[in-house]
Amino acid sequence: MIIPSPTESRLALKEYPLRVLLVDDQRIVGEAVRRMPAGRTPVIEFRHCLDPHAAIAMAIEFSPTLILQDLMMPGINGLNLVRTFRENEAACRIPIIVLSSKEEAVTKADSFAAGASDDVVKLPDKIELLARIQHHSDAFVHRLQRDEAYEVLARQQRELEELLVKVSEEKQKSENLLLNILPEAVASELKENGNVRAMRFSLAGLLFSDFCDFTALSQTMTAEELVWELNECFSNFDRIARAHGVEKLKTIGDGYLFVAGIPAPRPDALLSLVRVGIEIRDFIAARRRENMAAGSQYWDVRVGMHCGPLIAGVVGLHKFAYDVWGDTVNMASRLESAGAAGRINISEQFRAQLPPAAVCVPRGLIMVKGKGDVEMFFLESL
């Protein structure tokens, strides 16, 4: 939405031609007043209303910039007619010059009290009358144009406020989307600086999980069933991770990678990661029992955890991602692959970071490709 400049047509003030409505029951007066502005520039449009009872309707139809009204007309009180003009929504603001044959102060006072804008003797001098017509018409037109300009400004203000609300909503959507892609601290750095510094962390925890026999089971499920079940599982993984302040890094197929201790190191990072691993294991076990009872397809989860140094940063220009690199990442992936269904497989390094009360079942040395024999444990509980 573009806010118009003052030169745009929507801000051009409306032109109002000078129009005079004479309310008087005498034709001779009407003819005299009609001739007064003849040949004048700018032209004054003139209309004569002989019937005062039709004056309101004619004023609404003609839209005069000034009303000349006689005070003494048969069958109607001139002051009451002035009051009627002032009570009519369409005509209440039009200036009224009262024409009166009386020059008494009380007559003038009564006219002004009824709502007249001015008072002149009937019939006034031509120069005087034209000057009064010009003066009151100009003031009336200026009020109309002022109100029109105010309405334009008010409309622009409303449009601007609506635009700001939309911008705020879109900004919030963008920020929410960014937070769905990046950790909050990383998203904040990206917004403030336009880039994210790569950082090296001396100790961070990683949790890899994937579903056992996923490829074989996926062949027996419809696309809708597969995606729905994955969404149910991963949505709950998201909830569990968020509850413990652990970052979801990414999903790859049926695999899910969590990190703890980055981008903001915290002393309880590894314990939080353990709690996430235990809750994921228990959630999938409960879901497997439900699916078995319902005769639905189910799968087990395999979890691997490792800790150590790593590097983290943002890569890519489009669909960028916050990622981690280093031997710690590779080892965590190997631990998940070397695990077992429904179990949490951890390294000796990870076990050494846990409190003595943690229940771990030794597995001995397990051969890991590219790493040789690695001591592993099944974590049961904290």
Coordinates of C-alpha atoms in Angstrom, one line a residue, residues 15-281:
E15 CA -13.9 22.9 -6.5
Y16 CA -17.1 24.6 -5.3
P17 CA -18.8 27.1 -7.7
L18 CA -20.4 30.1 -6.0
R19 CA -24.1 29.4 -5.8
V20 CA -26.7 31.7 -4.2
L21 CA -30.2 30.6 -3.3
L22 CA -32.7 33.4 -2.7
V23 CA -35.7 32.6 -0.6
D24 CA -38.2 35.4 -1.1
D25 CA -41.9 35.5 -2.2
Q26 CA -41.4 38.6 -4.4
R27 CA -40.4 38.1 -8.0
I28 CA -39.2 41.7 -8.3
V29 CA -36.7 41.1 -5.5
G30 CA -35.5 37.9 -7.1
E31 CA -35.0 39.7 -10.5
A32 CA -33.1 42.5 -8.8
V33 CA -30.8 40.1 -6.9
R34 CA -30.2 38.0 -10.1
R35 CA -29.0 41.0 -12.0
M36 CA -26.5 42.1 -9.4
P37 CA -23.8 39.6 -10.2
A38 CA -24.3 39.7 -13.9
G39 CA -21.0 39.7 -15.8
R40 CA -19.1 39.1 -12.7
T41 CA -16.1 36.8 -12.6
P42 CA -16.2 34.2 -11.2
V43 CA -19.7 33.5 -12.1
I44 CA -22.3 33.3 -9.4
E45 CA -25.0 30.7 -10.1
F46 CA -28.4 32.0 -8.9
R47 CA -31.7 30.3 -8.0
H48 CA -34.9 31.9 -6.7
C49 CA -37.3 30.1 -4.4
L50 CA -40.7 31.8 -4.2
D51 CA -42.3 29.2 -1.9
P52 CA -40.6 29.2 1.5
H53 CA -42.0 25.8 2.2
A54 CA -40.0 24.4 -0.7
A55 CA -36.8 26.1 0.5
I56 CA -35.2 23.2 2.3
A57 CA -35.8 20.8 -0.6
M58 CA -34.4 23.3 -3.1
A59 CA -31.3 24.0 -0.9
I60 CA -30.6 20.2 -0.7
E61 CA -30.9 19.9 -4.5
F62 CA -29.1 23.1 -5.5
S63 CA -26.2 22.9 -2.9
P64 CA -25.8 26.7 -2.5
T65 CA -22.7 28.2 -1.0
L66 CA -25.0 31.0 0.5
I67 CA -28.7 31.4 1.2
L68 CA -30.3 34.8 1.1
Q69 CA -33.6 34.7 3.0
D70 CA -36.3 37.3 3.6
L71 CA -37.6 37.5 7.1
M72 CA -41.1 38.7 6.2
M73 CA -42.9 36.2 4.0
P74 CA -46.7 35.2 4.1
G75 CA -47.6 32.1 5.9
I76 CA -44.3 31.5 7.6
N77 CA -42.1 32.9 10.3
G78 CA -38.7 33.9 8.8
L79 CA -36.9 33.1 12.0
N80 CA -38.5 29.7 12.2
L81 CA -37.3 29.0 8.6
V82 CA -33.7 29.9 9.6
R83 CA -34.0 27.5 12.5
T84 CA -35.4 24.8 10.2
F85 CA -32.3 25.2 7.9
R86 CA -30.1 24.9 11.0
E87 CA -31.8 21.7 12.1
N88 CA -31.5 20.0 8.7
E89 CA -28.4 17.9 8.4
A90 CA -27.9 18.6 4.7
A91 CA -28.3 22.4 5.0
C92 CA -27.3 23.2 8.6
R93 CA -23.8 24.6 7.7
I94 CA -24.8 26.7 4.7
P95 CA -24.3 30.5 5.6
I96 CA -27.6 32.4 5.7
I97 CA -27.9 36.2 5.2
V98 CA -31.2 37.4 6.5
L99 CA -32.8 40.2 4.4
S100 CA -34.9 42.4 6.6
S101 CA -36.6 45.8 6.1
K102 CA -36.1 46.5 9.8
E103 CA -32.8 47.7 11.2
E104 CA -33.7 47.4 14.8
A105 CA -31.0 45.9 17.0
V106 CA -33.5 43.4 18.4
T107 CA -34.3 42.1 14.9
K108 CA -30.7 41.5 14.2
A109 CA -30.2 39.8 17.6
D110 CA -33.1 37.5 17.0
S111 CA -31.8 36.6 13.6
F112 CA -28.4 35.7 14.9
A113 CA -30.0 33.8 17.8
A114 CA -32.0 31.7 15.3
G115 CA -28.8 30.8 13.4
A116 CA -28.3 33.5 10.7
S117 CA -24.7 34.2 9.6
D118 CA -25.4 37.9 8.7
D119 CA -28.1 40.5 8.4
V120 CA -28.5 43.1 5.8
V121 CA -31.2 45.6 4.9
K122 CA -33.5 44.7 2.1
L123 CA -32.4 45.4 -0.6
P124 CA -28.8 46.1 0.0
D125 CA -26.3 48.0 -2.1
K126 CA -25.0 45.8 -5.0
I127 CA -21.3 46.2 -4.0
E128 CA -22.1 45.4 -0.4
L129 CA -24.2 42.4 -1.2
L130 CA -21.6 40.9 -3.6
A131 CA -18.9 41.4 -1.0
R132 CA -21.0 39.6 1.6
I133 CA -21.8 36.8 -0.8
Q134 CA -18.1 36.4 -1.6
H135 CA -17.0 36.6 2.0
H136 CA -19.5 34.1 3.4
S137 CA -19.2 31.7 0.4
D138 CA -15.5 31.7 0.7
A139 CA -15.6 30.9 4.4
F140 CA -18.1 28.1 3.7
V141 CA -16.1 26.6 0.9
H142 CA -12.9 26.8 3.0
R143 CA -14.7 24.9 5.8
L144 CA -15.8 22.2 3.3
Q145 CA -12.3 21.9 1.8
R146 CA -10.8 21.8 5.3
D147 CA -13.2 19.0 6.3
E148 CA -12.5 17.2 3.0
A149 CA -8.7 17.5 3.6
Y150 CA -9.2 16.3 7.2
E151 CA -11.2 13.3 5.9
V152 CA -8.4 12.5 3.4
L153 CA -5.8 12.7 6.1
A154 CA -7.9 10.7 8.5
R155 CA -8.4 8.0 5.8
Q156 CA -4.7 8.0 5.1
Q157 CA -4.0 7.7 8.8
R158 CA -6.4 4.7 9.0
E159 CA -4.8 3.2 5.9
L160 CA -1.3 3.8 7.5
E161 CA -2.4 2.2 10.7
E162 CA -3.8 -0.8 8.8
L163 CA -0.6 -1.0 6.9
L164 CA 1.5 -0.9 10.1
V165 CA -0.7 -3.7 11.5
K166 CA -0.2 -5.8 8.4
V167 CA 3.6 -5.0 8.4
S168 CA 3.7 -6.0 12.1
E169 CA 1.8 -9.2 11.4
E170 CA 4.0 -10.0 8.4
K171 CA 7.1 -9.2 10.5
Q172 CA 5.8 -11.5 13.3
K173 CA 5.2 -14.3 10.7
S174 CA 8.7 -13.8 9.3
E175 CA 10.2 -13.9 12.8
N176 CA 8.1 -17.0 13.7
L177 CA 9.3 -18.7 10.5
L178 CA 12.8 -17.7 11.2
L179 CA 12.5 -19.2 14.7
N180 CA 11.2 -22.4 13.2
I181 CA 14.4 -22.6 11.1
L182 CA 17.0 -21.3 13.5
P183 CA 17.6 -21.2 17.3
E184 CA 16.4 -18.0 18.9
A185 CA 19.9 -16.6 19.6
V186 CA 21.0 -17.4 16.1
A187 CA 17.9 -15.8 14.6
S188 CA 18.5 -12.7 16.7
E189 CA 22.1 -12.4 15.5
L190 CA 21.0 -12.8 11.9
K191 CA 18.4 -10.1 12.2
E192 CA 20.7 -7.7 13.9
N193 CA 23.9 -8.3 11.9
G194 CA 22.7 -9.8 8.6
N195 CA 25.0 -12.8 9.2
V196 CA 25.8 -15.5 11.8
R197 CA 29.3 -16.1 13.1
A198 CA 30.5 -19.7 13.0
M199 CA 31.4 -20.8 16.5
R200 CA 33.4 -23.6 18.1
F201 CA 32.0 -25.2 21.2
S202 CA 34.2 -27.2 23.6
L203 CA 31.3 -29.4 24.8
A204 CA 27.9 -30.0 23.3
G205 CA 25.5 -33.0 23.3
L206 CA 23.9 -34.6 20.2
L207 CA 21.0 -37.0 20.0
F208 CA 20.3 -38.9 16.8
S209 CA 17.1 -40.9 16.5
D210 CA 15.5 -42.9 13.7
F211 CA 12.8 -45.5 13.3
C212 CA 13.6 -49.2 13.0
D213 CA 12.7 -50.9 9.8
F214 CA 11.2 -47.6 8.5
T215 CA 11.9 -48.3 4.8
A216 CA 10.2 -51.7 4.9
L217 CA 7.2 -50.5 6.9
S218 CA 6.8 -47.5 4.6
Q219 CA 6.2 -49.8 1.7
T220 CA 3.1 -51.2 3.4
M221 CA 1.5 -47.8 4.2
T222 CA -0.2 -45.3 2.1
A223 CA 1.4 -41.9 1.6
E224 CA -1.2 -40.3 3.8
E225 CA -0.7 -42.8 6.6
L226 CA 3.0 -42.5 6.5
V227 CA 3.1 -38.8 6.6
W228 CA 0.4 -38.6 9.3
E229 CA 2.3 -41.0 11.5
L230 CA 5.6 -39.3 11.0
N231 CA 4.0 -35.9 11.7
E232 CA 2.4 -37.3 14.9
C233 CA 5.8 -38.6 16.1
F234 CA 7.9 -35.6 15.1
S235 CA 5.4 -33.1 16.5
N236 CA 5.7 -34.8 19.9
F237 CA 9.4 -34.8 19.5
D238 CA 9.3 -31.0 18.9
R239 CA 7.1 -30.6 22.0
I240 CA 9.5 -32.7 24.2
A241 CA 12.6 -30.8 23.0
R242 CA 11.0 -27.4 23.5
A243 CA 9.9 -28.4 27.1
H244 CA 13.5 -29.2 28.0
G245 CA 15.2 -26.3 26.1
V246 CA 16.9 -28.6 23.6
E247 CA 17.3 -27.4 20.0
K248 CA 15.8 -29.3 17.1
L249 CA 18.5 -29.1 14.5
K250 CA 16.9 -31.0 11.5
T251 CA 15.0 -34.0 10.3
I252 CA 16.3 -36.2 7.5
G253 CA 13.7 -38.8 6.4
D254 CA 12.8 -40.6 9.5
G255 CA 15.9 -39.3 11.3
Y256 CA 15.8 -36.5 13.9
L257 CA 18.8 -34.6 15.2
F258 CA 18.8 -32.7 18.6
V259 CA 21.6 -30.6 20.0
A260 CA 22.1 -29.3 23.5
G261 CA 24.5 -26.7 24.8
I262 CA 24.5 -24.6 21.6
P263 CA 24.2 -21.9 20.6
A264 CA 24.1 -20.9 24.3
P265 CA 26.1 -23.3 26.6
R266 CA 24.3 -24.2 29.8
P267 CA 25.5 -26.5 32.7
D268 CA 22.5 -28.8 32.5
A269 CA 22.6 -29.2 28.7
L270 CA 23.5 -32.9 28.7
L271 CA 21.0 -33.8 31.4
S272 CA 18.3 -32.0 29.4
L273 CA 19.3 -34.0 26.4
V274 CA 19.0 -37.2 28.4
R275 CA 15.5 -36.3 29.5
V276 CA 14.6 -35.7 25.9
G277 CA 15.9 -39.1 24.9
I278 CA 14.1 -40.9 27.7
E279 CA 10.8 -39.2 26.9
I280 CA 11.1 -40.0 23.2
R281 CA 11.8 -43.6 23.9

